[in-house]
CSV table of C-alpha atoms and ligand atoms in Angstrom, one decimal:
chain,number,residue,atom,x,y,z
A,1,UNK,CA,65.4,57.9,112.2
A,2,UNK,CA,65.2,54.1,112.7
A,3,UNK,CA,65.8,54.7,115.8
A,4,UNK,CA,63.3,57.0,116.6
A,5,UNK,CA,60.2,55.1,114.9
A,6,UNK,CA,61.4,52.0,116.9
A,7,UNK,CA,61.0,54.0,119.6
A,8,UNK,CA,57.9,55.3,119.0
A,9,UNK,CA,56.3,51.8,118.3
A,10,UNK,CA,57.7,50.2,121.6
A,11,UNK,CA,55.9,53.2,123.0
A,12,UNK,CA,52.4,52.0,121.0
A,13,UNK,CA,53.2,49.1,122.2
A,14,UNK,CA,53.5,50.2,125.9
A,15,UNK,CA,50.2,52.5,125.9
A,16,UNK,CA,48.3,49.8,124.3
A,17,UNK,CA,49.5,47.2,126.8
A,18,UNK,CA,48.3,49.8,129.7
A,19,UNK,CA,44.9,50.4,127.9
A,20,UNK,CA,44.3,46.7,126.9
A,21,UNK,CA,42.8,45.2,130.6
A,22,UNK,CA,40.7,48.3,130.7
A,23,UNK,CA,39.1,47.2,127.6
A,24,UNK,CA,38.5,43.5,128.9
A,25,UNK,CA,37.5,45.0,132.3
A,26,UNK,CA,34.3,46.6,130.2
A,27,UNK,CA,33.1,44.1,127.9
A,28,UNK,CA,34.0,41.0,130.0
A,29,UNK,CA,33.8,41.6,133.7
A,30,UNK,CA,31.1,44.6,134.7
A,31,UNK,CA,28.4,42.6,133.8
A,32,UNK,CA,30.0,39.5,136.0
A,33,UNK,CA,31.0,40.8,138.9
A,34,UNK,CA,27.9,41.7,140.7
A,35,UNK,CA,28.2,37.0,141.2
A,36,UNK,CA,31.7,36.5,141.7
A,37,UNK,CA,32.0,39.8,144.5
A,38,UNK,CA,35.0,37.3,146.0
A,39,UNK,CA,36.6,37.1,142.1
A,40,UNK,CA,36.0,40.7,142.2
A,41,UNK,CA,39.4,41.4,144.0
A,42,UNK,CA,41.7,39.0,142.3
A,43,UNK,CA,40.3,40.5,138.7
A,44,UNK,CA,41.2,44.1,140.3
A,45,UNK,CA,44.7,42.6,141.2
A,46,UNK,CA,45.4,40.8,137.9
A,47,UNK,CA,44.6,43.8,135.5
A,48,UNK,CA,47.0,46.2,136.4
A,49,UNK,CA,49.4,43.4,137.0
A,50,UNK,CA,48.7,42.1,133.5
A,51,UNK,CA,49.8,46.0,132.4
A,52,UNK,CA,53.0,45.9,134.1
A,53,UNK,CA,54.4,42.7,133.7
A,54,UNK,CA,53.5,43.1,130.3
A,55,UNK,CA,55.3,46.7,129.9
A,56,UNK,CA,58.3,45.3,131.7
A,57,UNK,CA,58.4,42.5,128.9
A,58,UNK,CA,58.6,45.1,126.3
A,59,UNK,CA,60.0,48.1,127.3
A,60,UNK,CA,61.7,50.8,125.3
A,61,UNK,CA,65.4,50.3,125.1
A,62,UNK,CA,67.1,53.2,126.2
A,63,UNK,CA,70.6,52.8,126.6
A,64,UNK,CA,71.8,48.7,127.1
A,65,UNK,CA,71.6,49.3,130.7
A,66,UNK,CA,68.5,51.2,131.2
A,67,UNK,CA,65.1,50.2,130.1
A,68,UNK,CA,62.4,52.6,130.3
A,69,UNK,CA,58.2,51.3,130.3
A,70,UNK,CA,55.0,53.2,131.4
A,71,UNK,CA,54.7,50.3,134.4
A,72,UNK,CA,54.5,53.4,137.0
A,73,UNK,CA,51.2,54.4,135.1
A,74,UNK,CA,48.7,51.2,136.5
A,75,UNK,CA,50.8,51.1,139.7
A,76,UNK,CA,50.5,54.7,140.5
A,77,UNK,CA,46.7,53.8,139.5
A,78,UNK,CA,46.7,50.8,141.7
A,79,UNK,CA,48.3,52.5,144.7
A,80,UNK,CA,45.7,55.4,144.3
A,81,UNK,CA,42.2,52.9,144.1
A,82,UNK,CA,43.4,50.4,145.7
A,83,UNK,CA,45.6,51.5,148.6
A,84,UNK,CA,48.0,49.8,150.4
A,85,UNK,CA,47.0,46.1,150.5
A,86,UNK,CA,46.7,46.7,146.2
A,87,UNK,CA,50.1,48.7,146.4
A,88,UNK,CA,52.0,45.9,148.2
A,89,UNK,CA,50.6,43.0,145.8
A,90,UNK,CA,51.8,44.4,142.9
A,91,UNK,CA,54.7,45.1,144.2
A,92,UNK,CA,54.9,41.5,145.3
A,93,UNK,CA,54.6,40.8,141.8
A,94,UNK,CA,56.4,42.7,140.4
A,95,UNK,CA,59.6,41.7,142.3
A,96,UNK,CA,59.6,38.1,141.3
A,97,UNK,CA,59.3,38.4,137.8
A,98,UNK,CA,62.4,37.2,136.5
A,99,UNK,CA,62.2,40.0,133.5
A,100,UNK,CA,63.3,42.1,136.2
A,101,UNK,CA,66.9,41.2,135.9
A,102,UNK,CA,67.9,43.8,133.2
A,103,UNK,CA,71.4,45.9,133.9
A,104,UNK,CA,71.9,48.1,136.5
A,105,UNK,CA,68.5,50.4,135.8
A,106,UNK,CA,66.3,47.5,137.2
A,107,UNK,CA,67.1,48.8,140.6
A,108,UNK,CA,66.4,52.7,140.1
A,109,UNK,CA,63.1,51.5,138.6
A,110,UNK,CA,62.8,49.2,141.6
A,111,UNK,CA,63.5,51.9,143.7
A,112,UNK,CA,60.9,54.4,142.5
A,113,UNK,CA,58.4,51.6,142.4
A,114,UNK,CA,58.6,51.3,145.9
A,115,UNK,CA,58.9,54.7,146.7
A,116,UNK,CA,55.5,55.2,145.0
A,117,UNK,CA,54.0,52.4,146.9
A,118,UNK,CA,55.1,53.9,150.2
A,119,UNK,CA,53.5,57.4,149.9
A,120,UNK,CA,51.3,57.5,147.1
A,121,UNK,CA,48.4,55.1,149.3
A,122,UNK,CA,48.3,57.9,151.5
A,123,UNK,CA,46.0,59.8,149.1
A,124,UNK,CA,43.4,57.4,148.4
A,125,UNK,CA,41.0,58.7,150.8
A,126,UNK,CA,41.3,62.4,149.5
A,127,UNK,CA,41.7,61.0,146.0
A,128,UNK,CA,38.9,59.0,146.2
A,129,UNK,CA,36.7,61.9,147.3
A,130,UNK,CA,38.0,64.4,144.5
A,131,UNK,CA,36.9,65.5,141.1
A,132,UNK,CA,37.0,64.8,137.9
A,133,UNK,CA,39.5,67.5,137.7
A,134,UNK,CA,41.5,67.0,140.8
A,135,UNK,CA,41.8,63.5,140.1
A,136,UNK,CA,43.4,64.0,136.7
A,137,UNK,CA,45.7,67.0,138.2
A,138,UNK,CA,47.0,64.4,140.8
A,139,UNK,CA,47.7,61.4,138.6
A,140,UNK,CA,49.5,63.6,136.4
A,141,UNK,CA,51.1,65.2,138.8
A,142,UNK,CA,52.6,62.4,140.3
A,143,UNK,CA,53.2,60.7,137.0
A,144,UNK,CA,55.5,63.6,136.3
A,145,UNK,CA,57.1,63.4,139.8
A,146,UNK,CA,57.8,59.3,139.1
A,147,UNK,CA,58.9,59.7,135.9
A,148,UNK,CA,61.5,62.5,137.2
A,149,UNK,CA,62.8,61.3,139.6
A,150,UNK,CA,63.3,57.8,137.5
A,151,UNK,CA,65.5,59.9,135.3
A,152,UNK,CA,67.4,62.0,137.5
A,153,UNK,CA,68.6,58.4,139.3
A,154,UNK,CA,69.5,57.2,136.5
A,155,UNK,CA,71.4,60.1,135.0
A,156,UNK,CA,73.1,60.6,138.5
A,157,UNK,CA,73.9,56.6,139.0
A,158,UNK,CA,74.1,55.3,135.6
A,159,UNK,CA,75.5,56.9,132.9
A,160,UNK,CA,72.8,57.4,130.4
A,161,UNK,CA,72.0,60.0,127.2
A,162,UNK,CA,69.6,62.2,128.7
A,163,UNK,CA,68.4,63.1,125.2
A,164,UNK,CA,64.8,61.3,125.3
A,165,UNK,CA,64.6,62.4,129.5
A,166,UNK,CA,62.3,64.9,129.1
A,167,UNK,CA,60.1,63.3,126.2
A,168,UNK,CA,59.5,60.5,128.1
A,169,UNK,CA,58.1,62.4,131.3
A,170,UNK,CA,56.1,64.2,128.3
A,171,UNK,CA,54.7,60.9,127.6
A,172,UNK,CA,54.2,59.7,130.7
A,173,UNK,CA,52.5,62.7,131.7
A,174,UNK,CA,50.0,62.3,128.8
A,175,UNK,CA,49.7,58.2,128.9
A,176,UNK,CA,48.3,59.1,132.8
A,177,UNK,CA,45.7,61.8,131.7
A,178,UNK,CA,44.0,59.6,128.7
A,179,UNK,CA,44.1,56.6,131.3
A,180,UNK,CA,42.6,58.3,134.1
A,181,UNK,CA,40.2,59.5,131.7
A,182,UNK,CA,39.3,56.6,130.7
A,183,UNK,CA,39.5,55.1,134.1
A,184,UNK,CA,36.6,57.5,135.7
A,185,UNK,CA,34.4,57.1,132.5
A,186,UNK,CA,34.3,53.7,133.3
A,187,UNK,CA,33.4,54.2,136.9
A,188,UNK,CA,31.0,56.3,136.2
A,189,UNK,CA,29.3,54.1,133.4
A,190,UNK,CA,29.4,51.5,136.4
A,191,UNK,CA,27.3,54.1,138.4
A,192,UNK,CA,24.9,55.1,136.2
A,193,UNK,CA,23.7,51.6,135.1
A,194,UNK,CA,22.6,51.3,138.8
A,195,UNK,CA,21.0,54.2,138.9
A,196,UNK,CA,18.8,53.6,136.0
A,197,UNK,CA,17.8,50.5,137.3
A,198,UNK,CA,16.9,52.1,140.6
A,199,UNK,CA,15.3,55.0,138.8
A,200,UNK,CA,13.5,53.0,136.6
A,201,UNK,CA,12.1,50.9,139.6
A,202,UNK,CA,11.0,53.9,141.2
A,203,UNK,CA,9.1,54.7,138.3
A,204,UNK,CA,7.4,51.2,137.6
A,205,UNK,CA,6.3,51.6,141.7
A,206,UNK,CA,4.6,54.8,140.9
A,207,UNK,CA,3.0,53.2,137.8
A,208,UNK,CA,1.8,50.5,140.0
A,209,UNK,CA,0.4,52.2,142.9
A,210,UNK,CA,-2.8,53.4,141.4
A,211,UNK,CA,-3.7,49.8,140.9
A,212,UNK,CA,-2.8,48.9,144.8
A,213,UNK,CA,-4.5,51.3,146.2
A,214,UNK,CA,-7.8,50.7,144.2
A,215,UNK,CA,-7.4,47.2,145.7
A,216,UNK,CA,-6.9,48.0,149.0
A,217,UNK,CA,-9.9,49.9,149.0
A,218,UNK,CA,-12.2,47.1,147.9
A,219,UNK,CA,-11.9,45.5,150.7
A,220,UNK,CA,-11.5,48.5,153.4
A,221,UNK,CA,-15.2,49.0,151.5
A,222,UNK,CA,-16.6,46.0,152.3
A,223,UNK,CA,-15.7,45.6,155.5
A,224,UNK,CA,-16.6,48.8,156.2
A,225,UNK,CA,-20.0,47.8,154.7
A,226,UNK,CA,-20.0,44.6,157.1
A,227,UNK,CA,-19.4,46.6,160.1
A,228,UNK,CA,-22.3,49.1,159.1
A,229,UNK,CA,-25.0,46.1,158.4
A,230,UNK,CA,-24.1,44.5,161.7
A,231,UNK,CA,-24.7,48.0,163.6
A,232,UNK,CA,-27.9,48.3,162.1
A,233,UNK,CA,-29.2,44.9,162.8
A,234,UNK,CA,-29.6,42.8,165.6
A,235,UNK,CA,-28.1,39.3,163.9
A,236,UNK,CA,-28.4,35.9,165.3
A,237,UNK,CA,-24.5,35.0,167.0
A,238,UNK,CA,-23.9,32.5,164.3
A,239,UNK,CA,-24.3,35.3,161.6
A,240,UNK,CA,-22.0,37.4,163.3
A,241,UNK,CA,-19.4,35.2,163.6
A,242,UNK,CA,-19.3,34.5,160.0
A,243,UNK,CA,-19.8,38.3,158.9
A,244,UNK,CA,-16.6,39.1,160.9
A,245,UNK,CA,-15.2,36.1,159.5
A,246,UNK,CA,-15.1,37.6,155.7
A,247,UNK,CA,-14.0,41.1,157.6
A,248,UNK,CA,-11.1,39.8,159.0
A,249,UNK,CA,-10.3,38.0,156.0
A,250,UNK,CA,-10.8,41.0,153.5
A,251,UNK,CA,-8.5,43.3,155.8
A,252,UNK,CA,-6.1,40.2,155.5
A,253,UNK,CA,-6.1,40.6,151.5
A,254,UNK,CA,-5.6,44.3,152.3
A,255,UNK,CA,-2.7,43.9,154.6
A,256,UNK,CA,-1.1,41.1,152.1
A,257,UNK,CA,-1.2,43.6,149.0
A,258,UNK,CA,0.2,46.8,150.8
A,259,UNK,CA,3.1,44.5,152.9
A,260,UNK,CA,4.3,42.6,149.4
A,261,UNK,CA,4.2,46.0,147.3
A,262,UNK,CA,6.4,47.6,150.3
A,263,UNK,CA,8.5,45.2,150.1
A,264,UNK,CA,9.1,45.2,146.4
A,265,UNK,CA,10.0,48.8,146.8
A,266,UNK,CA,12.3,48.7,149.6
A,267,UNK,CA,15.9,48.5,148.1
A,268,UNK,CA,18.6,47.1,150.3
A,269,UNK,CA,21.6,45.9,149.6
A,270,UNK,CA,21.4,42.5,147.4
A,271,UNK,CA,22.9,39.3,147.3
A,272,UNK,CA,23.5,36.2,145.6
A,273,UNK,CA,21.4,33.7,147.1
A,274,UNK,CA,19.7,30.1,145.9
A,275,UNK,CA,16.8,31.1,144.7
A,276,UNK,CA,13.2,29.5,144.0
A,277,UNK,CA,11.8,30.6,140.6
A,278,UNK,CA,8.0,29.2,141.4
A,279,UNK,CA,8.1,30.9,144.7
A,280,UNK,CA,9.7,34.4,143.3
A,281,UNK,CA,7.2,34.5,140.2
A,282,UNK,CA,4.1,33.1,142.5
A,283,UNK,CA,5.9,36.7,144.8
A,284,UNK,CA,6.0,38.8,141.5
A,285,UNK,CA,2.6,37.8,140.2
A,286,UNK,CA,1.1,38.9,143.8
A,287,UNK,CA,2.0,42.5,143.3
A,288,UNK,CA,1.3,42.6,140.0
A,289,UNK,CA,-2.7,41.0,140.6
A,290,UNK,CA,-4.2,44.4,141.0
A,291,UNK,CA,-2.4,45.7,138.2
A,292,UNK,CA,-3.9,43.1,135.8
A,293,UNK,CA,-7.1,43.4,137.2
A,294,UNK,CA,-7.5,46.8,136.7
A,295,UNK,CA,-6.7,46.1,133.3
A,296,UNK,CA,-9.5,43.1,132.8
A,297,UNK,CA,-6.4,40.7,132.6
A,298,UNK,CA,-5.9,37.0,134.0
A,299,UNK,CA,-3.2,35.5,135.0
A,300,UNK,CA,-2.7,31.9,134.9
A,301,UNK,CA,0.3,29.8,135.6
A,302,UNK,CA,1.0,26.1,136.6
A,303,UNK,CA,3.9,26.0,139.3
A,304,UNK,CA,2.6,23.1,142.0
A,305,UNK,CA,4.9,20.6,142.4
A,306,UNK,CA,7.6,22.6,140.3
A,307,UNK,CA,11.0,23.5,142.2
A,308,UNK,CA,13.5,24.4,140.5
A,309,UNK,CA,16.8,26.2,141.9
A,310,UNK,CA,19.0,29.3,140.5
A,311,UNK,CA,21.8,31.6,141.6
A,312,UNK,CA,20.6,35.3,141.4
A,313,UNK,CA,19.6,38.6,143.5
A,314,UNK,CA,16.5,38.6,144.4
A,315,UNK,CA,15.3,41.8,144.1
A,316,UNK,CA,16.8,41.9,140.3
A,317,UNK,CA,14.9,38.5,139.3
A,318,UNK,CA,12.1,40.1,140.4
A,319,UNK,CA,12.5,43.4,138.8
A,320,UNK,CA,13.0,41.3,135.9
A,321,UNK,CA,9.8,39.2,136.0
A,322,UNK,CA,7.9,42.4,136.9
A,323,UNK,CA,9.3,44.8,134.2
A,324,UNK,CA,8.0,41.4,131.5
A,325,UNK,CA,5.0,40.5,133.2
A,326,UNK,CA,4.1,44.2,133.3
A,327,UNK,CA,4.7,44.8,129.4
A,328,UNK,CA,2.3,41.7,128.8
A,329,UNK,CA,-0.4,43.0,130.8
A,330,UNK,CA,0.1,46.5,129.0
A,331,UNK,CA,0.0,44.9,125.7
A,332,UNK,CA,-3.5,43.8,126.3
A,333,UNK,CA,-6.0,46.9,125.3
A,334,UNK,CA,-9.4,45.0,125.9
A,335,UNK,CA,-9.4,41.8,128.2
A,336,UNK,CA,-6.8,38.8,128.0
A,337,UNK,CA,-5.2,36.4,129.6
A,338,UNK,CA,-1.1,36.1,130.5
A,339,UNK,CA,0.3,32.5,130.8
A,340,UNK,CA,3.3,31.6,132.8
A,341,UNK,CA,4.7,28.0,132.7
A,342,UNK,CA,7.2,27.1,134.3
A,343,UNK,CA,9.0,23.7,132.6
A,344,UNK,CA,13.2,22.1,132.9
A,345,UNK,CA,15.3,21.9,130.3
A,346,UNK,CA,18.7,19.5,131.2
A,347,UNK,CA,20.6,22.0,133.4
A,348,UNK,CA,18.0,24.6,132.6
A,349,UNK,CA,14.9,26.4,134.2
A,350,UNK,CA,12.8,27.6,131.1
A,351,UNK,CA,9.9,30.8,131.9
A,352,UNK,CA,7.2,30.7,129.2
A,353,UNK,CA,5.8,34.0,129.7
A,354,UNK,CA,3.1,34.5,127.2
A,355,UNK,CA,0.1,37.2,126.4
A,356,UNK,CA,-2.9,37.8,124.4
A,357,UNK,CA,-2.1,41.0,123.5
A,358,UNK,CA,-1.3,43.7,120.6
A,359,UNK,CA,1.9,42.0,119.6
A,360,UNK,CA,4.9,43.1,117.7
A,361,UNK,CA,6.6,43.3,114.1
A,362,UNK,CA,10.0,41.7,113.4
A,363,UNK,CA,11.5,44.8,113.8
A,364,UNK,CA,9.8,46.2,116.7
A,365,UNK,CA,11.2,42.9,118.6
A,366,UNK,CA,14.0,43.2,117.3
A,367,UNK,CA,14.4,47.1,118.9
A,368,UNK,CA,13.0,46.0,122.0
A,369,UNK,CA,16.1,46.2,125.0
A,370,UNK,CA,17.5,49.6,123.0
A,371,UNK,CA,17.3,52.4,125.9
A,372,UNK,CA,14.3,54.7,125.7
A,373,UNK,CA,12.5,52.6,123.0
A,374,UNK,CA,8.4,52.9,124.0
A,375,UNK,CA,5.2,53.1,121.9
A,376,UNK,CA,3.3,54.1,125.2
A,377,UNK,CA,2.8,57.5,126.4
A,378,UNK,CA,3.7,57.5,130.2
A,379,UNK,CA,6.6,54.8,128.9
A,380,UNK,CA,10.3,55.4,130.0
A,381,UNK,CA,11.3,52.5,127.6
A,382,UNK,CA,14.0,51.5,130.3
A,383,UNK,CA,12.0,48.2,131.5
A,384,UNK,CA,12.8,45.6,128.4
A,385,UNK,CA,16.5,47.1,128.6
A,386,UNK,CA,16.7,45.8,132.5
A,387,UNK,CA,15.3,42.6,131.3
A,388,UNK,CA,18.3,41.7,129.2
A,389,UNK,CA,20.6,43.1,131.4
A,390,UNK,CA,19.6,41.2,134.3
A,391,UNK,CA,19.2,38.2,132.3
A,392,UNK,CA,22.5,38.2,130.9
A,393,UNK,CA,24.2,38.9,134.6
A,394,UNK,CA,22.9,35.6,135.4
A,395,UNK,CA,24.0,33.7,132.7
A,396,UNK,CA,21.0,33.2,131.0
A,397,UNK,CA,19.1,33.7,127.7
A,398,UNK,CA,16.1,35.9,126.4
A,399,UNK,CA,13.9,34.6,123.4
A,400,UNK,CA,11.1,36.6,121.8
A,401,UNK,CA,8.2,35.5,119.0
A,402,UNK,CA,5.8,37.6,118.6
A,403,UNK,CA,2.5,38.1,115.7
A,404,UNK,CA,1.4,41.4,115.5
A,405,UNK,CA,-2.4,41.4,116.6
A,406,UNK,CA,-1.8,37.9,118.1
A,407,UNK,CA,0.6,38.0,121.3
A,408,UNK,CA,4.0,38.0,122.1
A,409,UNK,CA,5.9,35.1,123.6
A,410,UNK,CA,8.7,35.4,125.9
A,411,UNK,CA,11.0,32.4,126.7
A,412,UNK,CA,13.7,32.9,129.5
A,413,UNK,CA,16.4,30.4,129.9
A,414,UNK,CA,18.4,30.1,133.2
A,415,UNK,CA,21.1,28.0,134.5
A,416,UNK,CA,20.0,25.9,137.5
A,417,UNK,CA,21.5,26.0,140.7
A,418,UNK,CA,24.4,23.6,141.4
A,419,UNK,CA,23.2,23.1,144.9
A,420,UNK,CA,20.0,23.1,146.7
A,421,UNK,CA,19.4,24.9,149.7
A,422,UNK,CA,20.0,22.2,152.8
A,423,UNK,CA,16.3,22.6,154.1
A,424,UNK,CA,14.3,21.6,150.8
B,501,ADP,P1,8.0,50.8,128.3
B,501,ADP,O1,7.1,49.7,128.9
B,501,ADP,O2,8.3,51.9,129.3
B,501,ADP,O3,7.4,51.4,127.0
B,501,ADP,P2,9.8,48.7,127.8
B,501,ADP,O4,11.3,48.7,127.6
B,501,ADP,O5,9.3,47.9,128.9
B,501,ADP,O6,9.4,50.2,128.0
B,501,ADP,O7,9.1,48.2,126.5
B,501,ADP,C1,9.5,48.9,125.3
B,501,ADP,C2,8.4,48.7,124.2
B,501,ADP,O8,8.4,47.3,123.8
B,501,ADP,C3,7.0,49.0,124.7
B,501,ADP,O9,6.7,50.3,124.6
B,501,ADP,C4,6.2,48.1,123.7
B,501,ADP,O10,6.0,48.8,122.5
B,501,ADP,C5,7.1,47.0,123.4
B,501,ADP,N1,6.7,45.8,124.1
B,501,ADP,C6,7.3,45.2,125.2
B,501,ADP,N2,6.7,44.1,125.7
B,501,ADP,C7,5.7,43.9,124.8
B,501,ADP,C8,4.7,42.9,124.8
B,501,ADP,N3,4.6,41.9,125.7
B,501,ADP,N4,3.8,43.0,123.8
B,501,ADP,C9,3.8,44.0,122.9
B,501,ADP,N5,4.7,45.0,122.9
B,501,ADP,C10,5.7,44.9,123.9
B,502,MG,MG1,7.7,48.3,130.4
């Protein structure tokens, strides 16, 4: 019986050591990686690495010359998401950790190791393209196959008590399906979180474009109204020259409106790049100017002369500044004014972002980033919940105050760049 419950706990032991980097993967890296893509690929490498050096340390004793572990379970995993170039550094790995050195079973484990890093690769591209379903039947499937043929080497080349042989495929098997599992769940959670922000900037586009439009027409009116008044009239030269003076500039305002809101909507493929937050809110402001003026609001900010430097996506910061700016302008019901300052603080850019508008409650602030929390009717609830996200991606820091009836005062705190760009 002692046996046996030692047993089981250097099992525990195992699963939890194969479970463990997942766990770190979710609450420490998602959120970092979109910075560090390069890190990206050396955290993918060190995770599963992490689980099998750590399951080789502490395997279950078997007989004194054959240690058993569930180290086939992340490099199965590895070989199947990562391929060959994955496979191969593990295996690297693997082979010069002195742990290795344990009886004669260290070579049939060896052996299987890198038998699975010769063929199982050769499914990634089917695996990767599979289902849910599929993906779990194949894992397990060639857990099964791993553990197998582990044991029948070892009972044909070492002489070992086959007792536990078939418990341990058993629990092999099973340690693959949760993992997978879990595996895929995170993937997908990965997914998603992108396409709610996408979705959500769809949405906040639509909301928008009634605004745009309105003021694109103002000034296709005008000119229009130019063009009519100088076909009626016979004007003096100098008269016509400045009416086609105000045409050209109105259709000018027009042009700017509709090319800034197209390209807030395109999304492409962003990077990390050095990034100026006068010139990005000065962008952000732009679209929104329409918006707020259809809603009797003013914007005022103080940026001349204020350059200061940060490390982010572009299109994020400015889905950021938008979903914020566009909350402040919403809080305002009658006419007010939004205020963005623009100050450093040490190694720090600090955004004031403050309005005039309905205000909050301690608790209502304190609810604001929780997914589909709105008080408006055509609200998704989705926007403040970006803000923190993208926020926190770039290292920075998201204070509220807010007086119901009074306002509501944002304060965002990012880290400054380390470097400037060469040709500022
Ligand atoms: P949505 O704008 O779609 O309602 P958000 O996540 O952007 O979703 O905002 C959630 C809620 O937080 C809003 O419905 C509103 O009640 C409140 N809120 C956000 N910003 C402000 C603000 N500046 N002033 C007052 N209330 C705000
Ligand atoms: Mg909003």
């Amino acid at each position: 019986v002692s046996r046996l419950s030692e047993i089981i706990k250097e099992l525990l032991l195992n699963v939890f050591f194969v479970i463990f980097p997942l766990f770190v993967y979710q609450m420490f890296w998602i959120d970092k990686k979109r910075n560090y893509p390069k890190w990206d690929r050396v955290v993918i490498f060190l995770f599963p690495l992490s689980s099998i050096l750590l399951c080789m340390s502490f395997p279950i004793t078997f007989s004194s010359s054959f240690h058993f572990d569930l180290r086939q379970i992340p490099f199965i995993l590895g070989c199947l998401y990562g391929g060959y170039p994955l496979g191969f550094g593990l295996l690297i790995g693997i082979s010069s950790y002195p742990f290795l050195l344990y009886g004669q079973g260290v070579y049939i484990n060896f052996l299987v190791i890198c038998l699975i890093c010769l063929v199982v690769p050769l499914l990634k591209s089917k695996f990767s393209s599979s289902s849910l379903r599929k993906k779990t039947m194949t894992t397990v499937g060639i857990s099964i196959l791993s553990a197998s043929s582990t044991m029948i080497f070892a009972y044909l080349f070492i002489d070992i008590p086959h007792l536990f042989s078939a418990q341990f495929i058993g629990v092999q098997a099973f340690g693959m399906w949760l993992i997978t599992y879990l595996v895929e769940t995170l993937r997908t959670n990965i997914r998603l979180k992108d396409e709610i922000i996408k979705a959500e900037k769809i949405n906040v586009i639509s909301q928008l474009a009634a605004s745009i439009s309105h003021e694109v027409r103002n000034p296709l009116t005008s000119t229009k109204g130019l063009i009519q008044l100088m076909n009626q009239y016979d004007f003096p030269e100098e008269k016509k020259k400045e009416f086609l003076k105000i045409a050209m500039d109105e259709l000018d305002q027009a042009q700017k409106i509709i090319t800034d809101f197209l390209s807030m909507a395109k999304t492409k493929q962003d990077k990390t790049d050095i990034l100026n937050v006068a010139e990005e809110l000065r962008y952000v402001i732009d679209v929104l100017c329409p918006y707020a003026k259809m809603n009797a609001v003013e914007i005022h900010t103080d940026f001349i002369g204020k350059n200061y430097w940060i490390d982010g996506e572009k299109q994020k910061l400015h889905q950021c500044f938008i979903n914020l700016i566009k909350n402040c302008i919403e809080s305002i019901t009658d006419k007010g004014t939004v205020h963005v300052k623009l100050s450093n603080l040490q190694d720090q850019v600090l955004i004031d972002i403050r309005d005039t508008g309905c205000g909050m409650t301690l608790d209502e602030v304190q609810r604001l980033g929780t997914p589909y929390y709105s008080t408006k009717d055509n609200g998704t609830g989705l926007g403040m919940m970006i803000v923190f996200n993208i926020i926190k991606s770039i290292n920075g820091q998201l204070d509220i105050e807010s007086k119901k009836g009074k306002g509501t005062r944002f304060f965002i705190k990012l880290p400054l760049a380390l470097t400037k760009p060469l040709d500022s």
